[in-house]
Short mmCIF file of C-alpha atoms in Angstrom, two decimals:
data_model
loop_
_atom_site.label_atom_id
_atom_site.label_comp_id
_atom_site.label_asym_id
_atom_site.label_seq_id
_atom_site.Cartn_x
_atom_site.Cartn_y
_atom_site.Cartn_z
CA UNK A 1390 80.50 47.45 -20.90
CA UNK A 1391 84.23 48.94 -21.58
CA UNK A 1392 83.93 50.58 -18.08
CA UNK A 1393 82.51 47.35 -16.80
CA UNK A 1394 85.17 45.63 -18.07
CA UNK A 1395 87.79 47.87 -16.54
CA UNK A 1396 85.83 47.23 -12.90
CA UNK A 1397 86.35 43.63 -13.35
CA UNK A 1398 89.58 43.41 -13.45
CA UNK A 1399 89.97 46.22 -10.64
CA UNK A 1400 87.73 44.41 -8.39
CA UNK A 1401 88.89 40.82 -9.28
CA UNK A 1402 92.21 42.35 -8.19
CA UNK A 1403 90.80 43.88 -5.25
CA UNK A 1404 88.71 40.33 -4.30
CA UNK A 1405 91.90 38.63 -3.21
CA UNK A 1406 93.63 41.52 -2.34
CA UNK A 1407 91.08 42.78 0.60
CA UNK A 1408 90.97 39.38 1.87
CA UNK A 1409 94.64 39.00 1.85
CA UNK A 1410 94.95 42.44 3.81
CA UNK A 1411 93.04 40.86 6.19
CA UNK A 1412 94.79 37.96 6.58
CA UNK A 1413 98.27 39.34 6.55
CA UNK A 1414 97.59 41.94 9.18
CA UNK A 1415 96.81 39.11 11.60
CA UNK A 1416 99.51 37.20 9.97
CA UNK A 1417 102.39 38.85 11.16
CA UNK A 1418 100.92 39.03 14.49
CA UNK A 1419 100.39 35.12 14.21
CA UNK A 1420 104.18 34.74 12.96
CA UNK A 1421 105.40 36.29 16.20
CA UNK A 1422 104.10 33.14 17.54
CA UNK A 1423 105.49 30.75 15.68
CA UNK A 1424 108.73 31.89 16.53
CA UNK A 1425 108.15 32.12 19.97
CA UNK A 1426 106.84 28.17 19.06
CA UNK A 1427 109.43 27.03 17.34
CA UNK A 1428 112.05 25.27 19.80
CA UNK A 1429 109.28 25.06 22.53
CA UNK A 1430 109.97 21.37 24.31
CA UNK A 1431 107.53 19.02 24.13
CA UNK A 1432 107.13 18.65 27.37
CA UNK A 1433 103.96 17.56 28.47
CA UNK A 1434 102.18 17.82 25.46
CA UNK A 1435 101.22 14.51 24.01
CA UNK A 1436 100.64 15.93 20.28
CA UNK A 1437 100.79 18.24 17.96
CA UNK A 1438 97.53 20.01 18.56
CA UNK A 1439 97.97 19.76 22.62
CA UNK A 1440 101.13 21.26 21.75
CA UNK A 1441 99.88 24.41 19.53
CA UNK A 1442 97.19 25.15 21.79
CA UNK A 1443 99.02 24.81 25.28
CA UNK A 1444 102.00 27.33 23.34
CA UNK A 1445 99.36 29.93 21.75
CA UNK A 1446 97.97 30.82 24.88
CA UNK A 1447 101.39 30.72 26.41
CA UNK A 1448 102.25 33.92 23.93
CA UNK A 1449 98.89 35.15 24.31
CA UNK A 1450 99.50 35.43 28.03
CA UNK A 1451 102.34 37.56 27.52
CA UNK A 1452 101.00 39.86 24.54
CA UNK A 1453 98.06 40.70 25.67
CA UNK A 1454 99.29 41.37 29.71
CA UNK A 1455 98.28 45.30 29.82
CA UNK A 1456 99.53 45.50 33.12
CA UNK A 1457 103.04 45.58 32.18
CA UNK A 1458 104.46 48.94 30.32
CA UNK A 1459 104.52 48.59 26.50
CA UNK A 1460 108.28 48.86 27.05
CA UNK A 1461 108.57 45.94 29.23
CA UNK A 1462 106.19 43.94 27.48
CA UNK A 1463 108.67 44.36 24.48
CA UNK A 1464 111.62 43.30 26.21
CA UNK A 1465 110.18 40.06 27.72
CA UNK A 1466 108.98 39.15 24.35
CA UNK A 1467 112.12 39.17 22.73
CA UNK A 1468 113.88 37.96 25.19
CA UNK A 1469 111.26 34.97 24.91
CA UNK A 1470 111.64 34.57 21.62
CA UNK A 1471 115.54 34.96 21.51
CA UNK A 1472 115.62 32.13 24.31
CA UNK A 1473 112.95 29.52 22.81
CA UNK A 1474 113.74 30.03 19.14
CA UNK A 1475 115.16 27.67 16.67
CA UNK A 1476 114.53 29.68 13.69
CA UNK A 1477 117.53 27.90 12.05
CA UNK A 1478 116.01 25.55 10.07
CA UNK A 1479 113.32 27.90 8.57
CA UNK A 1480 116.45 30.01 7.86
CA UNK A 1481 117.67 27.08 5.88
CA UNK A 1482 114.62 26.61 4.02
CA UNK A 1483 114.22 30.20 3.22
CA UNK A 1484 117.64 29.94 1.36
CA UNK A 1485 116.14 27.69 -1.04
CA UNK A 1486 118.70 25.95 -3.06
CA UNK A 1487 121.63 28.65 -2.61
CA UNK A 1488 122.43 27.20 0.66
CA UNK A 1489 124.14 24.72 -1.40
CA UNK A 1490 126.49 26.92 -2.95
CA UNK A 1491 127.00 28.50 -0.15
CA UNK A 1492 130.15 28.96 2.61
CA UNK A 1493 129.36 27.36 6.37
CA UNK A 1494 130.34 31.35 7.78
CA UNK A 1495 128.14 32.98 4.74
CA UNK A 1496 125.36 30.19 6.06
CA UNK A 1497 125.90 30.98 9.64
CA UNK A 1498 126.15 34.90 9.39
CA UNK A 1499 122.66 34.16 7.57
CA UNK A 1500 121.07 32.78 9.96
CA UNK A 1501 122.21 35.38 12.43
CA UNK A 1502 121.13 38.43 10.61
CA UNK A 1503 117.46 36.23 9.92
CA UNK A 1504 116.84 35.63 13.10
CA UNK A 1505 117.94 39.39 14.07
CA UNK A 1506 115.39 40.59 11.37
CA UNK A 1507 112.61 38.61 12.26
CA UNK A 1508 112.60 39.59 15.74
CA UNK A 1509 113.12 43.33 14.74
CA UNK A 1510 109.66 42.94 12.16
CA UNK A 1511 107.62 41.08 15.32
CA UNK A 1512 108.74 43.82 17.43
CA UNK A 1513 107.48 46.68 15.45
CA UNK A 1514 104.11 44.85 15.08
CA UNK A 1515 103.62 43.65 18.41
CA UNK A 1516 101.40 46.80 19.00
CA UNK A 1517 99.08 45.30 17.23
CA UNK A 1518 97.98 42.54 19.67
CA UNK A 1519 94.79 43.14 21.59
CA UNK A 1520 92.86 40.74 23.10
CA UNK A 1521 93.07 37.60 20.19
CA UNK A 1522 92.22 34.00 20.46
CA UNK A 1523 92.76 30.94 18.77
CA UNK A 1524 91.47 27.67 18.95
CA UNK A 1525 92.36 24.28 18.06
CA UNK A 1526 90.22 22.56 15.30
CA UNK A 1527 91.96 20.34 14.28
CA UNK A 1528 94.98 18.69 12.32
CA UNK A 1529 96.15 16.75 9.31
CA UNK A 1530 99.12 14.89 8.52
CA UNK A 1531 101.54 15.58 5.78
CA UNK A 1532 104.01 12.99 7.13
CA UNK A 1533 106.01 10.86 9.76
CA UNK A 1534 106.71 13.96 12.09
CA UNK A 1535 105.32 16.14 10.09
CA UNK A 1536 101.43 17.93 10.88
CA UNK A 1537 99.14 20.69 10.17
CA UNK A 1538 97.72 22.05 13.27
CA UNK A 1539 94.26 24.13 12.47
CA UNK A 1540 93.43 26.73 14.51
CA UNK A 1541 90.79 30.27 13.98
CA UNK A 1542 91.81 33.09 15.15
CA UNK A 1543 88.92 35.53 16.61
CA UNK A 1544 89.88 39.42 16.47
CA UNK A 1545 87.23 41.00 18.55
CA UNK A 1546 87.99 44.27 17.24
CA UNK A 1547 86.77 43.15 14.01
CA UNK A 1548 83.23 42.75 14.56
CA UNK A 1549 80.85 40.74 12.61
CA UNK A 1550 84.12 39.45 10.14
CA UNK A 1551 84.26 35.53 9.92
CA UNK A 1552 86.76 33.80 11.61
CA UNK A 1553 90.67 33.50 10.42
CA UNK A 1554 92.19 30.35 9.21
CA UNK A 1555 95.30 29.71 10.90
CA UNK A 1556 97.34 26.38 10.48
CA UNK A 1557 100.55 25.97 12.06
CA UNK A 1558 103.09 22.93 10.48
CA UNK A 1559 104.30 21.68 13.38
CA UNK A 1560 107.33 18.94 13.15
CA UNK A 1561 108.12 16.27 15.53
CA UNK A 1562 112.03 15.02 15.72
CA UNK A 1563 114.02 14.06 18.69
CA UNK A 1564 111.28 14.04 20.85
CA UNK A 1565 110.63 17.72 20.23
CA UNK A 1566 107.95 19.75 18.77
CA UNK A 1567 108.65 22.72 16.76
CA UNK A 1568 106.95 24.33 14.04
CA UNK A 1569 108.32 25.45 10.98
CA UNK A 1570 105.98 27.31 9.17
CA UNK A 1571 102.53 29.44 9.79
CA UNK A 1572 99.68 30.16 7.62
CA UNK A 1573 97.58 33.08 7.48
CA UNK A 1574 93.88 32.31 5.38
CA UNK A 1575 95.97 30.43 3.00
CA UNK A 1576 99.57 32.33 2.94
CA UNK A 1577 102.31 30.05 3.85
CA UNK A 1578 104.67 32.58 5.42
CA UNK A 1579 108.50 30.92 4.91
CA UNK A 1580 107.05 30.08 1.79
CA UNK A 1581 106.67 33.89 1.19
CA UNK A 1582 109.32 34.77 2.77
CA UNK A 1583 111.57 32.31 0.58
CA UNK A 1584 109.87 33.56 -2.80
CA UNK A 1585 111.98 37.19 -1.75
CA UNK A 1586 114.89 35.33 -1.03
CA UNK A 1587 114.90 33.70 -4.19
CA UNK A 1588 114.54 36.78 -6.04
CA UNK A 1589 117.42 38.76 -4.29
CA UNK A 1590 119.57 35.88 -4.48
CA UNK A 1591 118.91 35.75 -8.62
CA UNK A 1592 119.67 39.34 -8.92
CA UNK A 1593 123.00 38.87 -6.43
CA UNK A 1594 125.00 35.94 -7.95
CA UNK A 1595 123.56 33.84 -5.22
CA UNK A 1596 125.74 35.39 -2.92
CA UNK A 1597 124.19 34.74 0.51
CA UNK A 1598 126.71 36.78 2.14
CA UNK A 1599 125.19 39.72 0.52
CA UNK A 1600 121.87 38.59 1.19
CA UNK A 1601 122.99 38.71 5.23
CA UNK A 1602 124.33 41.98 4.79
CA UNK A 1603 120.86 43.19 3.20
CA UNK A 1604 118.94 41.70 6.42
CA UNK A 1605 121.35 43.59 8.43
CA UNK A 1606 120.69 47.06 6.96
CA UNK A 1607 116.58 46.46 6.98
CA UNK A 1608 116.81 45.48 10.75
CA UNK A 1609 118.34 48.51 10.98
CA UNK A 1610 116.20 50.66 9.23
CA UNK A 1611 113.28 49.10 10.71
CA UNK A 1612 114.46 49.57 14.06
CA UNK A 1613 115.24 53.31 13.79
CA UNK A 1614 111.73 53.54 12.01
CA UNK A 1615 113.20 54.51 8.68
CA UNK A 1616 111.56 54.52 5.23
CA UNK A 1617 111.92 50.52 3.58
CA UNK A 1618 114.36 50.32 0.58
CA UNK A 1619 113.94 47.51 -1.24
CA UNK A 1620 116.70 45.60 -3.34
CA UNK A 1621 118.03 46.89 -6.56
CA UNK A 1622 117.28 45.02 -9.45
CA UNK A 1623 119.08 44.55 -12.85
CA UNK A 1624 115.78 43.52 -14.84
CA UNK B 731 83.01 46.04 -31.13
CA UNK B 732 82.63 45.84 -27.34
CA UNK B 733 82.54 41.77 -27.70
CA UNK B 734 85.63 41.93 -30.33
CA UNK B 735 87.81 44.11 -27.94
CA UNK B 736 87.09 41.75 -24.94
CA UNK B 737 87.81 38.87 -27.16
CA UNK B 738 90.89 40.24 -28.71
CA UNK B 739 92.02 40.45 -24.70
CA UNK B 740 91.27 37.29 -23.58
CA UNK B 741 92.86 36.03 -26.94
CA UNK B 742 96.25 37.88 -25.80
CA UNK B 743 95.99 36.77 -22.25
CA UNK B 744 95.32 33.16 -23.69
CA UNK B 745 98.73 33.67 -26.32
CA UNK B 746 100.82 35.19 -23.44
CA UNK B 747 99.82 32.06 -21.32
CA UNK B 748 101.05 29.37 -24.38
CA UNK B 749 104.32 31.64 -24.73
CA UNK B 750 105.04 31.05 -21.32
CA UNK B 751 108.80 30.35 -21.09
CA UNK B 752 111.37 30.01 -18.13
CA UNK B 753 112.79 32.48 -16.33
CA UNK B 754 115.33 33.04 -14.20
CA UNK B 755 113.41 31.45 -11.08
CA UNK B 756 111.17 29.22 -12.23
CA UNK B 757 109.34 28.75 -9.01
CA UNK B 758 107.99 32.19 -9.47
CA UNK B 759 106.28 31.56 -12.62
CA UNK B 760 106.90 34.82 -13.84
CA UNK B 761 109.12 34.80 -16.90
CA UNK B 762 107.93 38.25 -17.98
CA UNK B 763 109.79 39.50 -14.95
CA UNK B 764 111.37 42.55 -16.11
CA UNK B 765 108.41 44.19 -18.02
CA UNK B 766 106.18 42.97 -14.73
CA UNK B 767 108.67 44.53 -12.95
CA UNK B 768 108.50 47.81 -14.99
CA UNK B 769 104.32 47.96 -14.72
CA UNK B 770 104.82 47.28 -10.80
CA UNK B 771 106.94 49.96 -10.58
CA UNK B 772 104.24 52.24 -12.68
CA UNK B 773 101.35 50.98 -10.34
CA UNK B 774 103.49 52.15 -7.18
CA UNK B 775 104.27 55.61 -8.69
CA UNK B 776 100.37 55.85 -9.56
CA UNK B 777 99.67 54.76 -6.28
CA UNK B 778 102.15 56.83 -4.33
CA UNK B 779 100.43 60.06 -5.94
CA UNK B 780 97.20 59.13 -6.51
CA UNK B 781 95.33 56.86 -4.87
CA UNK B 782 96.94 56.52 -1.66
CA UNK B 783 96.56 60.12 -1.04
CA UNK B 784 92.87 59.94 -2.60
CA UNK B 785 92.43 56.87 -0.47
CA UNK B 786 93.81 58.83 2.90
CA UNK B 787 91.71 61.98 2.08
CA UNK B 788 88.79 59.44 2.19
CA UNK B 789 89.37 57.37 5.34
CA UNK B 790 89.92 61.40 6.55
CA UNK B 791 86.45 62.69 5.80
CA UNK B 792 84.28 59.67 5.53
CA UNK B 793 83.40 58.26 9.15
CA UNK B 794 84.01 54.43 9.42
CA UNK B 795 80.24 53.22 9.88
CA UNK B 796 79.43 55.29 6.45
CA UNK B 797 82.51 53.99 5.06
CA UNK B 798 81.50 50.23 6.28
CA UNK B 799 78.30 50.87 4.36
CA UNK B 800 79.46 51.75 1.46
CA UNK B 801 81.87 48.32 2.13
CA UNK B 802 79.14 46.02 2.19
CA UNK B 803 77.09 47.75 -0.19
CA UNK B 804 80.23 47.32 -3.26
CA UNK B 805 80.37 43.58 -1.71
CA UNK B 806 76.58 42.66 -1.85
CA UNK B 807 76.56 44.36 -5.75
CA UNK B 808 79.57 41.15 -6.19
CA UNK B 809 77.30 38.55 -5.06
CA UNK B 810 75.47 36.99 -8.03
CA UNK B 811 78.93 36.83 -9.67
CA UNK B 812 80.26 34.69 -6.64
CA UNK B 813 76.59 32.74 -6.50
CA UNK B 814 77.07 31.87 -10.78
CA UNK B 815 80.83 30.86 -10.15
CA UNK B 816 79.61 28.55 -6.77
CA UNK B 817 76.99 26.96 -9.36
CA UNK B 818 79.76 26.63 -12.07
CA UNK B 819 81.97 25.31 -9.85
CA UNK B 820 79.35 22.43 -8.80
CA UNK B 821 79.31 24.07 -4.86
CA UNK B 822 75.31 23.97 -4.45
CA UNK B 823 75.86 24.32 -0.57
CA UNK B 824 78.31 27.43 -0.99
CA UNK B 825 76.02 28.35 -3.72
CA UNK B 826 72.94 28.67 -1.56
CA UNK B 827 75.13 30.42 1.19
CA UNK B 828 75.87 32.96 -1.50
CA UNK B 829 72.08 33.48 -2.47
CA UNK B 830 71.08 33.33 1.44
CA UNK B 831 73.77 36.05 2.35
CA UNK B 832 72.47 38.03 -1.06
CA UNK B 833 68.84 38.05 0.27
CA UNK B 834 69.31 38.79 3.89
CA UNK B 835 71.74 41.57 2.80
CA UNK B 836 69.46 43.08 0.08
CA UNK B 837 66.45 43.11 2.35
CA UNK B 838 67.35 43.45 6.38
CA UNK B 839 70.33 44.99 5.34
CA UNK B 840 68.72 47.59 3.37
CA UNK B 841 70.04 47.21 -0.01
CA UNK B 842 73.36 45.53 1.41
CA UNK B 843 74.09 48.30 3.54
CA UNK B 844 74.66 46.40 6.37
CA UNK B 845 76.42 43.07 6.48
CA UNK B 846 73.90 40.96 8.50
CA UNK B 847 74.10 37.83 7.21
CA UNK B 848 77.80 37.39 8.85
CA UNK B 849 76.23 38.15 12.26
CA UNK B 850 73.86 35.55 11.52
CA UNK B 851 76.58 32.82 10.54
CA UNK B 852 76.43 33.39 6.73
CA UNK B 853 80.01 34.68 6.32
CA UNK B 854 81.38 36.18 2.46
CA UNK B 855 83.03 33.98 0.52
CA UNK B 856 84.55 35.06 -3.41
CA UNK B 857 84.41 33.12 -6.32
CA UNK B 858 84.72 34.45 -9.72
CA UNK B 859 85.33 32.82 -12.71
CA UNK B 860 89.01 32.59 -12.81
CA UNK B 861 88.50 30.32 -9.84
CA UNK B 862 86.13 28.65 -11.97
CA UNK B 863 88.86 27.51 -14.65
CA UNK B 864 91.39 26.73 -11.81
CA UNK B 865 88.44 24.01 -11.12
CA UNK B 866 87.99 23.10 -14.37
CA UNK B 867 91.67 22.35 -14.89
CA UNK B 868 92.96 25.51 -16.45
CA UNK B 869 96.53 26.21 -15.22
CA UNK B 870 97.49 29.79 -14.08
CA UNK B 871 99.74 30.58 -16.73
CA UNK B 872 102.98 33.36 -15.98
CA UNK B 873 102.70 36.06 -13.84
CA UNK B 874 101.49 39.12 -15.13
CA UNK B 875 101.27 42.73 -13.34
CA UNK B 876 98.49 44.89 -15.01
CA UNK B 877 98.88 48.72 -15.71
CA UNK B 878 96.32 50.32 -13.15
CA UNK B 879 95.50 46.28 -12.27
CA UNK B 880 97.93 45.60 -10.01
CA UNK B 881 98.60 41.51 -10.11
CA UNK B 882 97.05 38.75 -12.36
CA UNK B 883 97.72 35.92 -15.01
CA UNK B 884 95.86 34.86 -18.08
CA UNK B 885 93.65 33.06 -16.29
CA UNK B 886 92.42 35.13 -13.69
CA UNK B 887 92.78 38.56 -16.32
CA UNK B 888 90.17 36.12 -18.48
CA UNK B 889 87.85 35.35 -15.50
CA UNK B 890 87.56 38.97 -14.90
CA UNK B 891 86.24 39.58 -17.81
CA UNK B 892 83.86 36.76 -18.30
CA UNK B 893 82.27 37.48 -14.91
CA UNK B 894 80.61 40.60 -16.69
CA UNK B 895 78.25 37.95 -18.22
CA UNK B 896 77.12 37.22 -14.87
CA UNK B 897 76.38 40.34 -13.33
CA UNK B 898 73.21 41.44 -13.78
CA UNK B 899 73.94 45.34 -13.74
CA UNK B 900 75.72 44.30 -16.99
CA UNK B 901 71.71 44.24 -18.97
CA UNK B 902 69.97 46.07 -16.67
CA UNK B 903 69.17 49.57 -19.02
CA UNK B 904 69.23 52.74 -16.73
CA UNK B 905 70.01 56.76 -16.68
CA UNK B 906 74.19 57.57 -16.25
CA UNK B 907 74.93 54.41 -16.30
CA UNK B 908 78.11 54.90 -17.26
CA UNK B 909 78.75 57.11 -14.75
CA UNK B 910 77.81 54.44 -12.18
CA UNK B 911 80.29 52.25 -14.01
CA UNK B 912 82.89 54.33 -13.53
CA UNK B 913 82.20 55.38 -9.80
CA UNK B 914 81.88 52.00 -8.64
CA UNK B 915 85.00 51.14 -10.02
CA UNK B 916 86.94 53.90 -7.92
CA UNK B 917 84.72 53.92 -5.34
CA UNK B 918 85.72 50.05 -5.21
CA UNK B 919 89.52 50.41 -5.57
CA UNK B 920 89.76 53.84 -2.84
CA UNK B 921 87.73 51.53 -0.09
CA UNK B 922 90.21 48.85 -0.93
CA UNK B 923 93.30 51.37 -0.74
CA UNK B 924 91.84 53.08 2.27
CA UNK B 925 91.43 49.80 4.16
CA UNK B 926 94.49 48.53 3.24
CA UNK B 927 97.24 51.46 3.47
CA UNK B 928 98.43 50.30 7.55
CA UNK B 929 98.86 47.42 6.41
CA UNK B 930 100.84 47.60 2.67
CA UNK B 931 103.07 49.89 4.29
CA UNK B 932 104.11 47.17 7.14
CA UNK B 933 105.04 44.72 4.10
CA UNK B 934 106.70 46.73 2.15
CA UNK B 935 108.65 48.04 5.20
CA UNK B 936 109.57 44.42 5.83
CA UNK B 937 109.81 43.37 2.33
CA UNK B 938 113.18 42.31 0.98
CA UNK B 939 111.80 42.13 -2.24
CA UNK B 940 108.69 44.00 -2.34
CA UNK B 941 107.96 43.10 -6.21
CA UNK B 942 108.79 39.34 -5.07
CA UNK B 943 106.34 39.60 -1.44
CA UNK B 944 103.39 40.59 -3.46
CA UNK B 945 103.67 38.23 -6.09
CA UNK B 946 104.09 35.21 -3.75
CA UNK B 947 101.39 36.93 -1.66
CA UNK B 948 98.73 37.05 -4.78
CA UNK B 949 99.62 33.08 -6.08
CA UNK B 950 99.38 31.82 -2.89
CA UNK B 951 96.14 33.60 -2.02
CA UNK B 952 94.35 32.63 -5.01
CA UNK B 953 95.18 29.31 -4.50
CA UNK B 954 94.01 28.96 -1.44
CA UNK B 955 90.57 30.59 -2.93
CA UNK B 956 90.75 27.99 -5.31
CA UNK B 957 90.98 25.54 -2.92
CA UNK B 958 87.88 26.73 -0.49
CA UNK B 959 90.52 27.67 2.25
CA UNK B 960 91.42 23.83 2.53
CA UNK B 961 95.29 23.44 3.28
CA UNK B 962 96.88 21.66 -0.03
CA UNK B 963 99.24 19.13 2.17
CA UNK B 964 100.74 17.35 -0.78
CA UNK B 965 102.00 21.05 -2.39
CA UNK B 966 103.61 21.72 0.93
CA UNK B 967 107.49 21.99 0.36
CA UNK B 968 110.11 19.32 2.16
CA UNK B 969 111.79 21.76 5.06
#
């Protein structure tokens, strides 16, 4: 019973966990997306689900075109999501409540080093991509301009697993779609991405200056393939 | 003495859950933060020279189908826990899902070997009994990291040990069992590790915060267990 005990609470642990492996593994394959989403003009599309589905295949297009060199492939895709991203305002949300307190050039130098990062962590994962899909199920409202767009995702390399909740929270203003956050079987990913934020911002006198120079070193390192070294903490 | 010692646990999992105080980000729930932090930092070590390497050595020399097997075989043994929490939880349909996908596995998949009942449209779903309390209206209470546990709270560290009463290996009498005990358990955590160790070293790579990232990651994922994979719109945050 001791020993069973001691399982339990291992494989309670690993319950979540392998599911959440999963899930995130997709994930930041899914979050390339989103950014590429995010800015995208309405144009044609008469909602938010007409909008999520015409975009996803849109990226999917791209990522999974094996005629072009991996090289190539690369470059277009940033330079896609450089040219249709407004990752500004999940910037702003990932600040939390230091944006506040914060200067306009601290704010701004933010945003530039976040949106420098997050195209430096799709990059390195865009390998990944093979041969995906995702379709539309569906959608809820959370608000005026403001929808959840449900999608499963198929990975046909893994065989005989149930599909992959995806939802995408797509807002409407101006006339514009763009969607602000992605979720991966559950995992809200500004959400997550804010919860860091938070914690290096505590442990840094809220100094979002700092927190811009931090993104800056990481896209670095994660562009020259170096080891990850995460924040220092006081306790 | 076995019943007093899990007792005595849940009874400090239930007191560190009404000490709960504030920390210094209150959104994260976690105002043990610095000994959390200290265990976290313990786990990694552990798991930087033990079981990732164990967990490579494994993915090295064990081909993948055997590996899969051994997979679904751990999963299927985790079924009647997941079919007592469905019934507990009042989900008769998920329930018989559980006890369909228990059946087909146990007997076309010879002994849960193979994972048939997903090819046939019965995909795995987890419930244990932590989930169970999150339906009956127990709150999470702080953050805690465990020492070899990795993540967890009062009320999940509580469900894990409750859902002993509901596995059946827990009364069934047989030779070394505790030696089955025990390899399950690592056999369990180094098929985790192994499946997991592309992808754990892609987040912490991209991790500001790594400590932070996997504590978001864990209370947002058993949440959304909680809630059946339905999206919670009214606990989604103004942008």
């Amino acid at each position: 019973m001791q020993i069973t005990s001691s399982a339990a609470t291992l494989n309670r642990f690993r319950m979540p966990v392998r599911e959440l492996f999963r899930a995130l593994f997709l994930g930041a394959l899914i979050s390339a997306l989103a950014l590429m989403l995010a800015g995208t003009p309405a144009r044609a599309e008469a909602n938010p689900e007409q909008f999520v589905a015409v975009n996803i295949q849109k990226g999917f297009n791209i990522l999974n075109d094996r005629s072009l060199p991996d090289a190539r492939r690369r470059a277009e895709f940033r330079d896609f999501l450089i040219s249709l991203t407004d990752i500004r305002r999940i910037g702003l949300f990932t600040l939390g409540p230091a944006r506040r307190s914060a200067s306009p050039q601290d704010v701004d130098a933010f945003v530039d080093a976040f949106r420098d990062f997050a195209v430096a962590i799709y990059e390195s994962r865009l390998s990944a991509f093979s041969g995906q899909t995702l379709k539309v199920t569906g959608s809820s409202e959370v608000g005026p301009g403001d929808t959840v767009v449900h999608t499963q995702m198929v990975d046909p390399r893994a065989s005989g697993q149930p599909p992959l909740n995806v939802d995408f929270r797509v807002s409407h203003r101006n006339g514009k779609f763009s969607v602000i956050d992605v979720s991966v079987a559950g995992i809200w990913l500004a959400i997550e991405e804010r919860d860091q934020f938070a914690s290096f911002l505590n442990d840094n006198g809220n100094n979002v200056g700092a927190l811009a120079r931090h993104l800056r070193d990481m896209t670095r390192q994660i562009r020259n393939g170096a080891a990850p070294q995460t924040a220092d903490h006081g306790g | 003495m076995k019943v007093l010692r899990n007792l005595s646990i849940v009874c400090a999992s239930l007191w560190l859950a009404a000490c709960s105080t504030t920390g210094g980000n209150p959104a994260a729930n976690d105002p043990y933060e610095s000994t959390n932090r200290e265990i976290f930092d313990f786990d990694m070590r552990l798991d930087r020279h033990v079981l990732l390497p164990t967990a490579a050595f494994y993915a090295q020399v064990v081909p993948e189908p055997a590996r899969d097997g051994v997979h679904n075989f751990l999963q299927n043994l985790d079924l009647p826990v997941t079919f007592a929490n469905d019934l507990l939880q009042g989900e008769t349909t998920r329930g018989s899902e559980t006890f369909a996908r228990f059946f087909v596995n146990t007997t076309f998949g010879l002994g849960g070997l193979f994972d048939v009942a997903t090819r046939w449209g019965i995909p795995n779903h987890s419930e244990d009994f932590g989930q169970t309390l999150a339906v009956w209206g127990a709150g999470e209470g702080p953050y805690l990291v465990l020492p070899f546990g990795g993540p967890s709270n009062p009320r999940d560290f509580a469900g894990n040990i409750i859902d002993n009463a509901f596995d059946p290996t827990t009364y069934i009498a047989y030779n070394y069992k505790f030696y089955w005990s025990v390899g399950r358990t690592l056999v369990h955590v180094i098929d985790v590790r192994a499946r997991s160790a592309s992808l754990l070293q892609t987040i912490e790579r991209g991790s500001v915060d790594y400590y932070a990232s996997v504590r978001s990651l864990y209370r947002q994922n058993r949440q959304n267990e909680i809630n059946n994979g339905k999206v919670n719109l009214e606990n989604l945050p103004e942008f």
